[in-house]
Amino acid sequence: MGEIRTVAVIGAGPVGLAAAAHLLERGLDPVVLEAGPAVGHAMRQWSHVRLFSPWGYDIDQAASRLLAPTGWNSPDPQAYPTGGELVERYLEPLATRTALGSHIRTTARVTGIGRVGFDKVKTSGRERAPFELRYRNGAGDETLVADAVIDASGTWFSPNPAGASGLPAIGENAARERIAYGMPDVLGAARARYAGKMVAVLGAGHSAAGTLIDLATLARHAPGTGIIWLLRGDDPAKSFGGGAKDKLAARGAVGLMLADLVAKGGLRVETGFRVSRIEPADGAVRIAATMPGGARDVVVDELIVATGFRPDLGFLNELRLGLDPALECPKALAPLIDPNEHSCGTVRPHGAQELAQPEPAFYIAGMKSYGRAPTFLMLTGYEQVRSIAAELAGDRQAARRVELVLPETGVCNVTASGPASGCCGGPPTSDASACCAADEAARQAGAGGCATQHGGCGPK
Ligand SMILES: Cc1cc2nc3c(=O)[nH]c(=O)nc-3n(C[C@H](O)[C@H](O)[C@H](O)COP(=O)(O)OP(=O)(O)OC[C@H]3O[C@@H](n4cnc5c(N)ncnc54)[C@H](O)[C@@H]3O)c2cc1C
């Protein structure tokens, strides 16, 4: 890498803004490009959802240092904000009251990134060429030249489809009028759409659980509201999570509430339901599933698809990427977050080294860095960008240091065996002293650390 001065940050979500704060603190010049009309554009789409992590886990340290002299009223670290409150009380002040303001361009959607004068094939001298970012605003196509790029554009706007094979179900696109993706505000802005209707929710994660609980509340006040929970898997209990063992208590509580709802028959559960076709049916919609035992279908007024998200890699086409073929995340991260291996929310902190790409000075951070894996925490993203900013500023020691203890979730189902799996999902990388802060503390106290003693930070 040559000397780094200007760093393009894609996305003004919590992680993109934290990246900009760390870069600024290190004397670099961040330029944040945000597709939406205001910061926190993705989070504003789920502003009604209460976070399961309290304020203490939601604020980046560098951002906090920028805010402190502005007279910012920092929120109670124990309280749980909604997405809307996080935007209003943290992201907006950060973008309007601090030096970051002049570094943010809104309504600026990045549509492509290349290297100035180099197409993807050309190698010699490539790493010395700056990046060229093409973005679109109200005035048309614009170009930004930058020495480094951090893509923190999240995944909210590219939800997974309903189809069980990863492709949209036959008819899914045509039935869009009766389908919502993610977490619609069924008790607020979208109440009229769902009250008194038969509603199916497809998915097994936290978003599906939260929506099912909200629909059950709606059903108590709006007679005629019916709920069907469609699950691809065979065991609803897998969605109940760590319950009381989850150190993020609010997340554990969602699982317990869902378990209670199912036990009391508050909703109909269809397991093993792999959606293949969605078609109109007399003013409603028929959702059909094909499975080994034969075909099944349900007819509902509305379908809410909460099957997770995937990264938009389209605008990264001209860059050389090394992504895991299944998860579409940076390769080194895949073993730590692969849901086939563990459902562990306790991923060891990681940074510039794990997130490095074959394209020098290009990083994917934040929610997008997890690709299709579902367990991302904002706090993890803050540590990622702290480390990346240090690396870009030439402070390799700080880039490699672990500065974070993540909450244990108690929801780990680790299937991999052997000592390595006892270390927050993996052993320390070759030039890091420990796999995570708890491991570091154990080693410094003379103990063997997580990988050898199965104490510390690993699943007990
Ligand atoms: C419903 C829900 C609840 C969650 N609850 C929690 C929680 O309690 N605790 C927790 O730690 N994590 C939680 N998460 C996970 C995660 O921390 C959040 O999604 C967080 O918003 C991720 O931050 P981010 O900055 O990586 O991405 P985002 O917040 O998604 O921000 C990305 C930004 O990039 C912009 N963008 C997208 N494409 C482009 C483009 N081409 N050009 C320019 N800009 C672009 C978007 O408009 C957006 O503003 C939750 C996620 C969801 C969906």
PDB file of N, CA and C in Angstrom, residues 49-96:
ATOM      1  N   VAL A  49     -38.209  -1.441  16.003  1.00  0.00           N
ATOM      2  CA  VAL A  49     -37.703  -2.653  16.666  1.00  0.00           C
ATOM      3  C   VAL A  49     -36.805  -2.267  17.846  1.00  0.00           C
ATOM      4  N   ARG A  50     -37.087  -2.874  18.995  1.00  0.00           N
ATOM      5  CA  ARG A  50     -36.223  -2.613  20.152  1.00  0.00           C
ATOM      6  C   ARG A  50     -34.998  -3.510  20.069  1.00  0.00           C
ATOM      7  N   LEU A  51     -33.825  -2.931  20.223  1.00  0.00           N
ATOM      8  CA  LEU A  51     -32.600  -3.712  20.140  1.00  0.00           C
ATOM      9  C   LEU A  51     -32.510  -4.670  21.315  1.00  0.00           C
ATOM     10  N   PHE A  52     -31.786  -5.777  21.123  1.00  0.00           N
ATOM     11  CA  PHE A  52     -31.579  -6.702  22.238  1.00  0.00           C
ATOM     12  C   PHE A  52     -30.257  -6.396  22.946  1.00  0.00           C
ATOM     13  N   SER A  53     -29.498  -5.480  22.386  1.00  0.00           N
ATOM     14  CA  SER A  53     -28.279  -5.071  23.098  1.00  0.00           C
ATOM     15  C   SER A  53     -28.510  -3.676  23.678  1.00  0.00           C
ATOM     16  N   PRO A  54     -28.150  -3.476  24.958  1.00  0.00           N
ATOM     17  CA  PRO A  54     -28.367  -2.167  25.590  1.00  0.00           C
ATOM     18  C   PRO A  54     -27.399  -1.124  25.036  1.00  0.00           C
ATOM     19  N   TRP A  55     -27.675   0.148  25.332  1.00  0.00           N
ATOM     20  CA  TRP A  55     -26.849   1.258  24.844  1.00  0.00           C
ATOM     21  C   TRP A  55     -25.360   1.012  25.054  1.00  0.00           C
ATOM     22  N   GLY A  56     -25.012   0.412  26.183  1.00  0.00           N
ATOM     23  CA  GLY A  56     -23.603   0.170  26.503  1.00  0.00           C
ATOM     24  C   GLY A  56     -22.885  -0.618  25.422  1.00  0.00           C
ATOM     25  N   TYR A  57     -23.628  -1.423  24.646  1.00  0.00           N
ATOM     26  CA  TYR A  57     -23.044  -2.223  23.570  1.00  0.00           C
ATOM     27  C   TYR A  57     -23.223  -1.564  22.195  1.00  0.00           C
ATOM     28  N   ASP A  58     -23.875  -0.407  22.162  1.00  0.00           N
ATOM     29  CA  ASP A  58     -24.299   0.126  20.858  1.00  0.00           C
ATOM     30  C   ASP A  58     -23.516   1.355  20.416  1.00  0.00           C
ATOM     31  N   ILE A  59     -22.637   1.846  21.291  1.00  0.00           N
ATOM     32  CA  ILE A  59     -21.936   3.095  20.982  1.00  0.00           C
ATOM     33  C   ILE A  59     -20.445   2.836  20.806  1.00  0.00           C
ATOM     34  N   ASP A  60     -19.918   3.326  19.710  1.00  0.00           N
ATOM     35  CA  ASP A  60     -18.489   3.159  19.430  1.00  0.00           C
ATOM     36  C   ASP A  60     -17.665   4.149  20.257  1.00  0.00           C
ATOM     37  N   GLN A  61     -16.496   3.723  20.682  1.00  0.00           N
ATOM     38  CA  GLN A  61     -15.640   4.554  21.559  1.00  0.00           C
ATOM     39  C   GLN A  61     -15.155   5.837  20.876  1.00  0.00           C
ATOM     40  N   ALA A  62     -14.709   5.722  19.629  1.00  0.00           N
ATOM     41  CA  ALA A  62     -14.198   6.918  18.935  1.00  0.00           C
ATOM     42  C   ALA A  62     -15.349   7.895  18.683  1.00  0.00           C
ATOM     43  N   ALA A  63     -16.524   7.344  18.346  1.00  0.00           N
ATOM     44  CA  ALA A  63     -17.696   8.205  18.133  1.00  0.00           C
ATOM     45  C   ALA A  63     -18.050   8.910  19.431  1.00  0.00           C
ATOM     46  N   SER A  64     -17.983   8.175  20.528  1.00  0.00           N
ATOM     47  CA  SER A  64     -18.283   8.740  21.839  1.00  0.00           C
ATOM     48  C   SER A  64     -17.305   9.871  22.168  1.00  0.00           C
ATOM     49  N   ARG A  65     -16.033   9.674  21.825  1.00  0.00           N
ATOM     50  CA  ARG A  65     -15.023  10.721  22.101  1.00  0.00           C
ATOM     51  C   ARG A  65     -15.302  11.977  21.269  1.00  0.00           C
ATOM     52  N   LEU A  66     -15.808  11.785  20.046  1.00  0.00           N
ATOM     53  CA  LEU A  66     -16.151  12.932  19.208  1.00  0.00           C
ATOM     54  C   LEU A  66     -17.350  13.678  19.772  1.00  0.00           C
ATOM     55  N   LEU A  67     -18.290  12.908  20.321  1.00  0.00           N
ATOM     56  CA  LEU A  67     -19.536  13.508  20.810  1.00  0.00           C
ATOM     57  C   LEU A  67     -19.359  14.226  22.151  1.00  0.00           C
ATOM     58  N   ALA A  68     -18.454  13.718  22.961  1.00  0.00           N
ATOM     59  CA  ALA A  68     -18.335  14.219  24.348  1.00  0.00           C
ATOM     60  C   ALA A  68     -18.261  15.746  24.453  1.00  0.00           C
ATOM     61  N   PRO A  69     -17.385  16.407  23.664  1.00  0.00           N
ATOM     62  CA  PRO A  69     -17.276  17.870  23.849  1.00  0.00           C
ATOM     63  C   PRO A  69     -18.470  18.662  23.331  1.00  0.00           C
ATOM     64  N   THR A  70     -19.435  17.995  22.666  1.00  0.00           N
ATOM     65  CA  THR A  70     -20.568  18.737  22.102  1.00  0.00           C
ATOM     66  C   THR A  70     -21.692  18.911  23.122  1.00  0.00           C
ATOM     67  N   GLY A  71     -21.494  18.409  24.334  1.00  0.00           N
ATOM     68  CA  GLY A  71     -22.554  18.483  25.337  1.00  0.00           C
ATOM     69  C   GLY A  71     -23.587  17.376  25.138  1.00  0.00           C
ATOM     70  N   TRP A  72     -23.188  16.360  24.409  1.00  0.00           N
ATOM     71  CA  TRP A  72     -24.083  15.220  24.123  1.00  0.00           C
ATOM     72  C   TRP A  72     -24.509  14.526  25.411  1.00  0.00           C
ATOM     73  N   ASN A  73     -25.791  14.262  25.476  1.00  0.00           N
ATOM     74  CA  ASN A  73     -26.352  13.618  26.646  1.00  0.00           C
ATOM     75  C   ASN A  73     -26.293  12.109  26.426  1.00  0.00           C
ATOM     76  N   SER A  74     -25.236  11.459  26.901  1.00  0.00           N
ATOM     77  CA  SER A  74     -25.064  10.036  26.569  1.00  0.00           C
ATOM     78  C   SER A  74     -26.131   9.194  27.264  1.00  0.00           C
ATOM     79  N   PRO A  75     -26.723   8.248  26.535  1.00  0.00           N
ATOM     80  CA  PRO A  75     -27.843   7.484  27.084  1.00  0.00           C
ATOM     81  C   PRO A  75     -27.414   6.516  28.185  1.00  0.00           C
ATOM     82  N   ASP A  76     -28.369   6.080  28.978  1.00  0.00           N
ATOM     83  CA  ASP A  76     -28.145   5.114  30.057  1.00  0.00           C
ATOM     84  C   ASP A  76     -27.637   3.802  29.445  1.00  0.00           C
ATOM     85  N   PRO A  77     -26.412   3.381  29.813  1.00  0.00           N
ATOM     86  CA  PRO A  77     -25.839   2.185  29.176  1.00  0.00           C
ATOM     87  C   PRO A  77     -26.657   0.913  29.394  1.00  0.00           C
ATOM     88  N   GLN A  78     -27.517   0.915  30.421  1.00  0.00           N
ATOM     89  CA  GLN A  78     -28.314  -0.293  30.705  1.00  0.00           C
ATOM     90  C   GLN A  78     -29.628  -0.330  29.921  1.00  0.00           C
ATOM     91  N   ALA A  79     -30.036   0.801  29.350  1.00  0.00           N
ATOM     92  CA  ALA A  79     -31.354   0.863  28.696  1.00  0.00           C
ATOM     93  C   ALA A  79     -31.273   0.346  27.254  1.00  0.00           C
ATOM     94  N   TYR A  80     -32.399  -0.110  26.746  1.00  0.00           N
ATOM     95  CA  TYR A  80     -32.455  -0.695  25.410  1.00  0.00           C
ATOM     96  C   TYR A  80     -33.138   0.267  24.434  1.00  0.00           C
ATOM     97  N   PRO A  81     -32.414   0.777  23.446  1.00  0.00           N
ATOM     98  CA  PRO A  81     -33.063   1.687  22.495  1.00  0.00           C
ATOM     99  C   PRO A  81     -33.810   0.923  21.413  1.00  0.00           C
ATOM    100  N   THR A  82     -34.732   1.599  20.748  1.00  0.00           N
ATOM    101  CA  THR A  82     -35.264   1.062  19.486  1.00  0.00           C
ATOM    102  C   THR A  82     -34.307   1.513  18.381  1.00  0.00           C
ATOM    103  N   GLY A  83     -34.481   0.963  17.179  1.00  0.00           N
ATOM    104  CA  GLY A  83     -33.662   1.413  16.048  1.00  0.00           C
ATOM    105  C   GLY A  83     -33.818   2.917  15.853  1.00  0.00           C
ATOM    106  N   GLY A  84     -35.055   3.409  15.978  1.00  0.00           N
ATOM    107  CA  GLY A  84     -35.329   4.839  15.787  1.00  0.00           C
ATOM    108  C   GLY A  84     -34.609   5.690  16.824  1.00  0.00           C
ATOM    109  N   GLU A  85     -34.610   5.213  18.076  1.00  0.00           N
ATOM    110  CA  GLU A  85     -33.934   5.973  19.142  1.00  0.00           C
ATOM    111  C   GLU A  85     -32.425   5.987  18.924  1.00  0.00           C
ATOM    112  N   LEU A  86     -31.896   4.870  18.425  1.00  0.00           N
ATOM    113  CA  LEU A  86     -30.451   4.831  18.185  1.00  0.00           C
ATOM    114  C   LEU A  86     -30.059   5.858  17.117  1.00  0.00           C
ATOM    115  N   VAL A  87     -30.899   5.979  16.094  1.00  0.00           N
ATOM    116  CA  VAL A  87     -30.632   6.979  15.047  1.00  0.00           C
ATOM    117  C   VAL A  87     -30.736   8.378  15.645  1.00  0.00           C
ATOM    118  N   GLU A  88     -31.823   8.616  16.364  1.00  0.00           N
ATOM    119  CA  GLU A  88     -32.109   9.971  16.858  1.00  0.00           C
ATOM    120  C   GLU A  88     -31.113  10.441  17.927  1.00  0.00           C
ATOM    121  N   ARG A  89     -30.759   9.529  18.843  1.00  0.00           N
ATOM    122  CA  ARG A  89     -29.951   9.955  19.997  1.00  0.00           C
ATOM    123  C   ARG A  89     -28.457   9.744  19.806  1.00  0.00           C
ATOM    124  N   TYR A  90     -28.081   9.003  18.757  1.00  0.00           N
ATOM    125  CA  TYR A  90     -26.646   8.708  18.589  1.00  0.00           C
ATOM    126  C   TYR A  90     -26.155   9.046  17.170  1.00  0.00           C
ATOM    127  N   LEU A  91     -26.765   8.434  16.141  1.00  0.00           N
ATOM    128  CA  LEU A  91     -26.229   8.636  14.786  1.00  0.00           C
ATOM    129  C   LEU A  91     -26.439  10.071  14.301  1.00  0.00           C
ATOM    130  N   GLU A  92     -27.616  10.633  14.556  1.00  0.00           N
ATOM    131  CA  GLU A  92     -27.877  12.005  14.087  1.00  0.00           C
ATOM    132  C   GLU A  92     -26.970  13.030  14.765  1.00  0.00           C
ATOM    133  N   PRO A  93     -26.850  13.011  16.113  1.00  0.00           N
ATOM    134  CA  PRO A  93     -25.908  13.951  16.741  1.00  0.00           C
ATOM    135  C   PRO A  93     -24.483  13.765  16.220  1.00  0.00           C
ATOM    136  N   LEU A  94     -24.098  12.510  15.988  1.00  0.00           N
ATOM    137  CA  LEU A  94     -22.748  12.243  15.491  1.00  0.00           C
ATOM    138  C   LEU A  94     -22.540  12.892  14.114  1.00  0.00           C
ATOM    139  N   ALA A  95     -23.582  12.831  13.302  1.00  0.00           N
ATOM    140  CA  ALA A  95     -23.466  13.344  11.933  1.00  0.00           C
ATOM    141  C   ALA A  95     -23.676  14.850  11.843  1.00  0.00           C
ATOM    142  N   THR A  96     -24.330  15.431  12.838  1.00  0.00           N
ATOM    143  CA  THR A  96     -24.648  16.859  12.705  1.00  0.00           C
ATOM    144  C   THR A  96     -23.870  17.752  13.682  1.00  0.00           C
TER     145      THR A  96
END
